[in-house]
Coordinates of C-alpha atoms and ligand atoms in Angstrom, one line a residue:
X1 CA 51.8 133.6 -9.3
X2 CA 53.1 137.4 -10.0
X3 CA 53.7 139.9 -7.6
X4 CA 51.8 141.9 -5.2
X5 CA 51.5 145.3 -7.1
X6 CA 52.0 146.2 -10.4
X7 CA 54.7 149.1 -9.5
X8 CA 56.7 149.9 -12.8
X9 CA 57.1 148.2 -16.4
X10 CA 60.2 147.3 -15.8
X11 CA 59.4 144.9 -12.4
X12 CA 56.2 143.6 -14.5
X13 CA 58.2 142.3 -17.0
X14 CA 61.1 140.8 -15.5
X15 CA 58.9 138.8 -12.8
X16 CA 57.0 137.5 -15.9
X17 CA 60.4 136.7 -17.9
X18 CA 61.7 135.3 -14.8
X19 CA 58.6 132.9 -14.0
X20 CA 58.7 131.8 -17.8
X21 CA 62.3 130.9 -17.5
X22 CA 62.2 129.2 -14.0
X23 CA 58.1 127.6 -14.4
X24 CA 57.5 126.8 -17.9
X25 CA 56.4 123.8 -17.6
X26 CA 54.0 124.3 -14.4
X27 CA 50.8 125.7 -15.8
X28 CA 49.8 129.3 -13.9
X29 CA 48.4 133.2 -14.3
X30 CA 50.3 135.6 -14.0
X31 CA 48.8 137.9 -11.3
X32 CA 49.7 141.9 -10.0
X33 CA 47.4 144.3 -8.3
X34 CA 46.8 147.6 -10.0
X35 CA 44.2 149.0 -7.2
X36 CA 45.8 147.9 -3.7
X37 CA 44.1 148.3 -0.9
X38 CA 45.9 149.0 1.4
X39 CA 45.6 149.5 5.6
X40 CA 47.1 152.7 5.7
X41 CA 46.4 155.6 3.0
X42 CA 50.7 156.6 3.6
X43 CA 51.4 153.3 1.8
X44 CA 52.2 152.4 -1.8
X45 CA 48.5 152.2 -3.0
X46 CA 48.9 150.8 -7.0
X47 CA 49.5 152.1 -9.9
X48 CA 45.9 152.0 -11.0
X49 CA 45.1 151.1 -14.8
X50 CA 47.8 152.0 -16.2
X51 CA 49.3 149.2 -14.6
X52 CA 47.1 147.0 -16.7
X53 CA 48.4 147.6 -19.9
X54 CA 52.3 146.4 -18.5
X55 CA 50.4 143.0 -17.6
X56 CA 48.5 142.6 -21.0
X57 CA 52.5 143.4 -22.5
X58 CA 53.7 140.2 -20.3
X59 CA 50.7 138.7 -21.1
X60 CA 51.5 139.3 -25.1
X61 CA 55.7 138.6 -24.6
X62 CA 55.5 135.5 -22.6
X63 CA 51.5 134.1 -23.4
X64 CA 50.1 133.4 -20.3
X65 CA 46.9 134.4 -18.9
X66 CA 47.3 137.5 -16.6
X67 CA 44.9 138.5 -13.8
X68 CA 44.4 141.5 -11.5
X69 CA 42.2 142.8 -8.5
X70 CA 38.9 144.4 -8.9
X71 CA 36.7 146.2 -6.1
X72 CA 34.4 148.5 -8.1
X73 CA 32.0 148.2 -11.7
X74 CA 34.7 150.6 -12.8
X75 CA 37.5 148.2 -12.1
X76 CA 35.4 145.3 -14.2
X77 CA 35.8 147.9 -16.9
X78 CA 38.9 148.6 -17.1
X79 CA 40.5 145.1 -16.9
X80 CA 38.2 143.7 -19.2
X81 CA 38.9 146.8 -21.3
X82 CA 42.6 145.8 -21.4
X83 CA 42.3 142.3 -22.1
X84 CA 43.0 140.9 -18.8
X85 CA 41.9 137.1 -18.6
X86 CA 40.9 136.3 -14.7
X87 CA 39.9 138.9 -12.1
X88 CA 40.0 138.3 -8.2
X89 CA 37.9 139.6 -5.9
X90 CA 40.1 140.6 -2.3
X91 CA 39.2 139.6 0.9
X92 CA 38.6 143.1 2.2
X93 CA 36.0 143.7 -1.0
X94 CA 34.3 139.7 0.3
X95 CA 33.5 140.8 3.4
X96 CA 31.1 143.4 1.9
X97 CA 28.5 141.4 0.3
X98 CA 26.9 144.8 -1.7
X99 CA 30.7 145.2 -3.2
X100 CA 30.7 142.1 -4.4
X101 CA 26.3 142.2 -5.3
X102 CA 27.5 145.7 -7.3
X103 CA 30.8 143.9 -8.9
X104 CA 28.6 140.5 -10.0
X105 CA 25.9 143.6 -11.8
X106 CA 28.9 145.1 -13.7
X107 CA 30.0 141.4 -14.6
X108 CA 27.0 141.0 -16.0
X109 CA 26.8 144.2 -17.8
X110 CA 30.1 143.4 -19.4
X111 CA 29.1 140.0 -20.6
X112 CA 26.0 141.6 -22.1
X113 CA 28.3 144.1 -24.2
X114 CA 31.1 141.4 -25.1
X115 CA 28.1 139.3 -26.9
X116 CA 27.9 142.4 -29.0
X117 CA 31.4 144.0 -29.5
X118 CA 33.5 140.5 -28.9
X119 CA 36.0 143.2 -26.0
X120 CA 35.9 141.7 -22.5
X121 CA 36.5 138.0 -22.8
X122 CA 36.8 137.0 -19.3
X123 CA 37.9 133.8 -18.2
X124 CA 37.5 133.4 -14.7
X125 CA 36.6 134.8 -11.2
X126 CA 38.4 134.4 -8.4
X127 CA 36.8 135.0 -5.1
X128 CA 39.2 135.7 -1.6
X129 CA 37.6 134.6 1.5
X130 CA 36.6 137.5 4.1
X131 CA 39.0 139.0 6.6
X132 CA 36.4 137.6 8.5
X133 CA 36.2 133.9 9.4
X134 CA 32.8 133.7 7.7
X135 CA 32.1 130.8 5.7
X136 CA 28.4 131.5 4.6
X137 CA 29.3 135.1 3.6
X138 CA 32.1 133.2 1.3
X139 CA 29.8 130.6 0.4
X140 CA 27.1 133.6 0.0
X141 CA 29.8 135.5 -2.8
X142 CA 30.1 132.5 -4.7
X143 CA 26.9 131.8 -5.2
X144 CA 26.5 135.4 -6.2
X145 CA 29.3 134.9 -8.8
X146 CA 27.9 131.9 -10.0
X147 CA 24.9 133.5 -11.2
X148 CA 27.3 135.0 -14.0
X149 CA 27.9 132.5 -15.5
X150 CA 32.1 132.9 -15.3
X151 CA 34.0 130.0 -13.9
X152 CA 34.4 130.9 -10.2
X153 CA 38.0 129.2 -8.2
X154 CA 37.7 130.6 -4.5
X155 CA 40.6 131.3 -2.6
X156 CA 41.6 130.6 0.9
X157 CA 44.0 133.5 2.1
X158 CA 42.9 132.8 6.2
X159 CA 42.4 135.8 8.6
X160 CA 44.8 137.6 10.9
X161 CA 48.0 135.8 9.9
X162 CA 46.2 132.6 10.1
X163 CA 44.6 129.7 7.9
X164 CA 41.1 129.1 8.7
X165 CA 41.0 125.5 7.8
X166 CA 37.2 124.7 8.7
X167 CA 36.2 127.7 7.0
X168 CA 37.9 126.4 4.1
X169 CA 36.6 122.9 4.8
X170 CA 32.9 124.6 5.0
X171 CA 33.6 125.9 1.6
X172 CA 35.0 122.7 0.0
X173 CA 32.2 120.5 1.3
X174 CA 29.3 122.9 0.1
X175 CA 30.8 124.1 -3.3
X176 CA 33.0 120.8 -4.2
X177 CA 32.6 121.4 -7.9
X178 CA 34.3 124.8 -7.3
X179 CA 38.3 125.0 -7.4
X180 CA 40.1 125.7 -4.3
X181 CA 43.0 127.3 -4.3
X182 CA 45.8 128.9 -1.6
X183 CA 47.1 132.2 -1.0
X184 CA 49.8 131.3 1.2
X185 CA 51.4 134.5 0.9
X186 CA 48.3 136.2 2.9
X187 CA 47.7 133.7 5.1
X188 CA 51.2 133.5 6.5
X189 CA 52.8 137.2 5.4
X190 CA 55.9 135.5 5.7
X191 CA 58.2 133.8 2.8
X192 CA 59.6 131.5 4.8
X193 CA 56.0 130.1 5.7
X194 CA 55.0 129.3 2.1
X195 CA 56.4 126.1 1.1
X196 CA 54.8 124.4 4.5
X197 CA 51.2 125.9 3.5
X198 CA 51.9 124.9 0.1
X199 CA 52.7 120.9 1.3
X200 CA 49.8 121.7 3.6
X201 CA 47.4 122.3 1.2
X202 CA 48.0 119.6 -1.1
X203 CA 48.1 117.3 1.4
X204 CA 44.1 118.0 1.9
X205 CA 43.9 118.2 -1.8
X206 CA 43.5 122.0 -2.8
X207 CA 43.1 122.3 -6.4
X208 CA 46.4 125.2 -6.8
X209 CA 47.9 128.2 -5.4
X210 CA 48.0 132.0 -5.6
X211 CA 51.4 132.9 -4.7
X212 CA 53.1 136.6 -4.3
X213 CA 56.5 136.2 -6.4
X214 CA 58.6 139.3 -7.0
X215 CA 62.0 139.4 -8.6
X216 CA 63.6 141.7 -5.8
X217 CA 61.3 140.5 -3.3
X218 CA 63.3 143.2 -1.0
X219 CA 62.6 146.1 -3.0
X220 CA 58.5 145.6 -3.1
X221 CA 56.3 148.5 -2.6
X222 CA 54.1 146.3 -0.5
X223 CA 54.1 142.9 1.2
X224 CA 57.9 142.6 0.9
X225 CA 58.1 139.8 3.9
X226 CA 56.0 137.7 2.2
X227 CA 57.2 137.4 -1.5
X228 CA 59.2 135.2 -3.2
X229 CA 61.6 134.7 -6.2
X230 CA 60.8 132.8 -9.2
X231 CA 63.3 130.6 -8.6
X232 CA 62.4 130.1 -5.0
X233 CA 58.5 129.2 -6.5
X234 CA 60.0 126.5 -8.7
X235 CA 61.8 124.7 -5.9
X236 CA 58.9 124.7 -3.5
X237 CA 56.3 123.5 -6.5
X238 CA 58.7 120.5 -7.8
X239 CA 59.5 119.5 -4.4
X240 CA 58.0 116.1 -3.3
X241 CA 55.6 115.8 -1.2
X242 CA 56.5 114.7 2.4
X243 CA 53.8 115.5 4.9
X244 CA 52.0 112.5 3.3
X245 CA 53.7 110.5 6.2
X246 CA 51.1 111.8 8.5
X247 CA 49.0 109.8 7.2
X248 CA 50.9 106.9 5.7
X249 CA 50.7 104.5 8.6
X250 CA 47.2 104.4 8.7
X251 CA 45.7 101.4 7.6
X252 CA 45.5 100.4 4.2
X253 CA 42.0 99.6 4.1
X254 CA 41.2 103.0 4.6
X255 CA 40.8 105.2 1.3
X256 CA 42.5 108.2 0.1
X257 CA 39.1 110.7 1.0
X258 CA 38.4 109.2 3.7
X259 CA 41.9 109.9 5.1
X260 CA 42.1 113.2 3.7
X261 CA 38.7 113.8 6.1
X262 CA 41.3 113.2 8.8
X263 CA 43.9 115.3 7.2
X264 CA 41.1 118.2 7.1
X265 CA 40.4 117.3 11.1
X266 CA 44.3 117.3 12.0
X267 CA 44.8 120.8 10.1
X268 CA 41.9 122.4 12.3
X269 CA 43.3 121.1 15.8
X270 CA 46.9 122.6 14.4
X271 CA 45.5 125.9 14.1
X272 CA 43.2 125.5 17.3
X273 CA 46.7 124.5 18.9
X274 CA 48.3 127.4 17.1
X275 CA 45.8 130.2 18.5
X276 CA 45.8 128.6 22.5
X277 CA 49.5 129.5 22.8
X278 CA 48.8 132.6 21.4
X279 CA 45.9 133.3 23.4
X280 CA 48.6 132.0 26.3
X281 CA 51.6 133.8 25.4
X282 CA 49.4 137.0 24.8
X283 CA 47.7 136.7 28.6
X284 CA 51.1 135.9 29.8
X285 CA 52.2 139.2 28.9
X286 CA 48.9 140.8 29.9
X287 CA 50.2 139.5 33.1
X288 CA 53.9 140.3 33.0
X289 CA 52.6 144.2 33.0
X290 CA 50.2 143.3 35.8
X291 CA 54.0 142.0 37.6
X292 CA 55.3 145.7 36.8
X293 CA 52.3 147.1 38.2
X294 CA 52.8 145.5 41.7
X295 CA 56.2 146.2 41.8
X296 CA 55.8 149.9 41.2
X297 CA 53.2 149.9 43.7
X298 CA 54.8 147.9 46.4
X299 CA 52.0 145.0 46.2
X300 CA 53.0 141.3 46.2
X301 CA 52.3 139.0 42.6
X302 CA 49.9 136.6 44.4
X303 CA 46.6 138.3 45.6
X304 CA 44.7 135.7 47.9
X305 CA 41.1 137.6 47.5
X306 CA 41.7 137.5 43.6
X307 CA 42.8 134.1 43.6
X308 CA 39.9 133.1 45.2
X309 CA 37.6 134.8 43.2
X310 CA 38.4 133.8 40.0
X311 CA 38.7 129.8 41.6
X312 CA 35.0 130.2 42.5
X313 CA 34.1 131.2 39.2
X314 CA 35.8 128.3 37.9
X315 CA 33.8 126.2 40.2
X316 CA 30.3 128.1 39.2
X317 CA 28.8 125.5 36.6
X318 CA 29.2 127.3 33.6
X319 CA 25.9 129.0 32.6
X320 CA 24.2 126.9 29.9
X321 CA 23.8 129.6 27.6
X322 CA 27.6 130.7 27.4
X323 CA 28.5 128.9 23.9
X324 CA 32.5 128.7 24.8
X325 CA 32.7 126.6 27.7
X326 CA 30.4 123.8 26.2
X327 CA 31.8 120.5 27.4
X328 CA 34.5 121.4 29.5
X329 CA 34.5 119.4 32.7
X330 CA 35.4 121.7 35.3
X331 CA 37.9 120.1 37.2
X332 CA 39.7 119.8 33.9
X333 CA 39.5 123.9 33.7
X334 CA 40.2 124.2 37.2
X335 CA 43.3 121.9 36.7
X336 CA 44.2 123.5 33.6
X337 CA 44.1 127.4 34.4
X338 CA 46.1 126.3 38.3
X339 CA 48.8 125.4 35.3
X340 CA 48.5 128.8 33.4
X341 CA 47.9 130.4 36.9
X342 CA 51.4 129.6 38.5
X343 CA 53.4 129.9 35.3
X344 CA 51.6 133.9 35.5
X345 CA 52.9 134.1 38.7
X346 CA 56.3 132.8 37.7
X347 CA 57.0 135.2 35.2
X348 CA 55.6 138.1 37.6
X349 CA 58.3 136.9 40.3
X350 CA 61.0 137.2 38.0
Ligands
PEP1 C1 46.4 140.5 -3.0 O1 46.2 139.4 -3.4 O2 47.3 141.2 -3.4 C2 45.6 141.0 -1.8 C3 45.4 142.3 -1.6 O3 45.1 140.0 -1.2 P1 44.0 139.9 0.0 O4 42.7 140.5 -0.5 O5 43.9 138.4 0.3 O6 44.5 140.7 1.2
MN2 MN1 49.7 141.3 -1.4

């Protein structure tokens, strides 16, 4: 938990004081990016290294572990420099398996030297999934991690806005000795989204969460939508859990795992569910502009030669080797996009 960026002293500290007050007895690291990167080079991009030493001064003041983003060798060097404990690899720097090939050869590097000169202590690696949904270049990082030596957690922060739950899944079932951990603040990039990701994830038994928490979560330099107050972190951890009731009238002869394989199921058909109406509600509008096209061209909304031709390619059996329509009975499509189809023309009318 700790904020997005590192911005001054003064913000690192308070956060920390904060957390200690409101979370002192929930064990976490205190996390803040000193190298952001960020989409657009006009944005707040870090404070860079200097950053690090306001972290190591929470870490010192309030005695938890403290952790930071790296994306180069010289990054590595820095942190472990400073003294910071854990170091977290960003899901921009793991989709680029070289990065993270060139960041695992400084890891080693430093290990190498802290045998000699005791500097560089590091604790942990935590490793982001890609901005990609890509499980085997995830599963790929941590096995390149692994070969460290260091204690690698991996960190589901989904794509786009999203969760990706069967990448996640992927991840769990192939690396189960590995920690799996939340980043609901990424996945979501909205506050009020985190406590339902949070009940979410421990309902399919994630291991802990990486949370953006901010004292002024209005003033932040970057991701200000998606932060949240310490206080706000200790009401949503010491809540009880309530989505259990999904799967509490199932019956009791069936165990905890293998209900939580259903739990894992149900969270992938939500987000399936999630990303048809916005597939829907993003060709409605497709067609809405299509219905201002007409109009300025004095054509009517239904077109009986398009129509037709896109109900014949419906009714073409789908050609075996097109991956997406596996399955799908056609009068179920044909059924289904009528539905879509006259809800299009609906909206065009209006
Ligand atoms: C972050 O944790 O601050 C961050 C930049 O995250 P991500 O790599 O998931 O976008
Ligand atoms: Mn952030």
């Amino acid at each position: 938990m700790g904020p997005c960026s590192a911005e001054r002293r003064e913000q690192v500290l308070e956060t920390a004081r904060q957390l200690r007050e409101e979370c002192g007895s929930i064990p976490f690291i205190y996390r803040a990016g000193a190298w952001k990167p960020r989409t657009s080079p006009h944005t707040f991009q870090g404070m860079g290294s200097k950053a690090l030493k306001w972290l190591v001064e929470a870490k010192s003041i309030y005695g938890f572990d403290v952790a930071t983003e790296v994306a180069t060798p010289e990054h590595v060097h820095e942190a472990l420099e400073a003294g910071i404990d854990y170091l977290w690899i960003g899901a921009r720097t793991s989709a680029n398996p070289i990065a993270v090939q060139t960041i695992v050869e400084s890891l080693a590097l430093s290990i190498e030297r802290s045998r000699l000169d005791e500097s560089g202590k590091l604790k942990g690696i935590l490793i982001k999934n890609p901005v990609n949904n890509d499980a085997g270049l995830w599963i790929g990082n941590i096995e390149r991690l692994e070969k460290t030596g260091i204690p690698v957690m991996a960190v589901h922060r989904g794509c786009n806005h999203q969760p990706c739950w069967a990448m996640a899944h992927a991840v769990h079932v192939a690396k189960p000795e590995i920690p799996l951990l939340i980043d609901p603040s990424h996945m979501s990039g909205d506050a009020e989204k985190i406590a339902g990701l949070i009940e979410k994830a421990r309902e399919l038994g994630f291991d802990g969460a990486m949370v953006e928490v901010h004292h002024k979560p209005e003033e932040a330099l970057s991701d200000a939508k998606q932060q949240i107050t310490p206080r706000k972190i200790r009401e949503v951890l010491l809540e009880e859990p309530t989505s259990h009731q999904l799967i509490s009238n199932l019956p009791t002869t069936i165990s905890e795992s293998t209900a939580k394989e259903l739990s894992w199921l149900r969270a992938e058909i939500d987000e399936l569910d999630d990303q048809l109406w916005a597939t829907i509600a993003a060709r409605m509008d497709v067609s809405k502009r299509i219905g201002e096209w007409k109009k300025a061209h004095g054509i009517a909304p239904l077109q009986p030669e398009r129509y037709q031709q896109i109900r014949e390619k419906l009714l073409t059996p789908p050609d075996p080797l097109s991956e997406g329509e596996k399955g799908l009975r056609t009068e179920f499509k044909l059924a289904l996009w009528e539905l879509i189809h006259e809800e299009s023309l609906r909206q065009q009318e209006s």
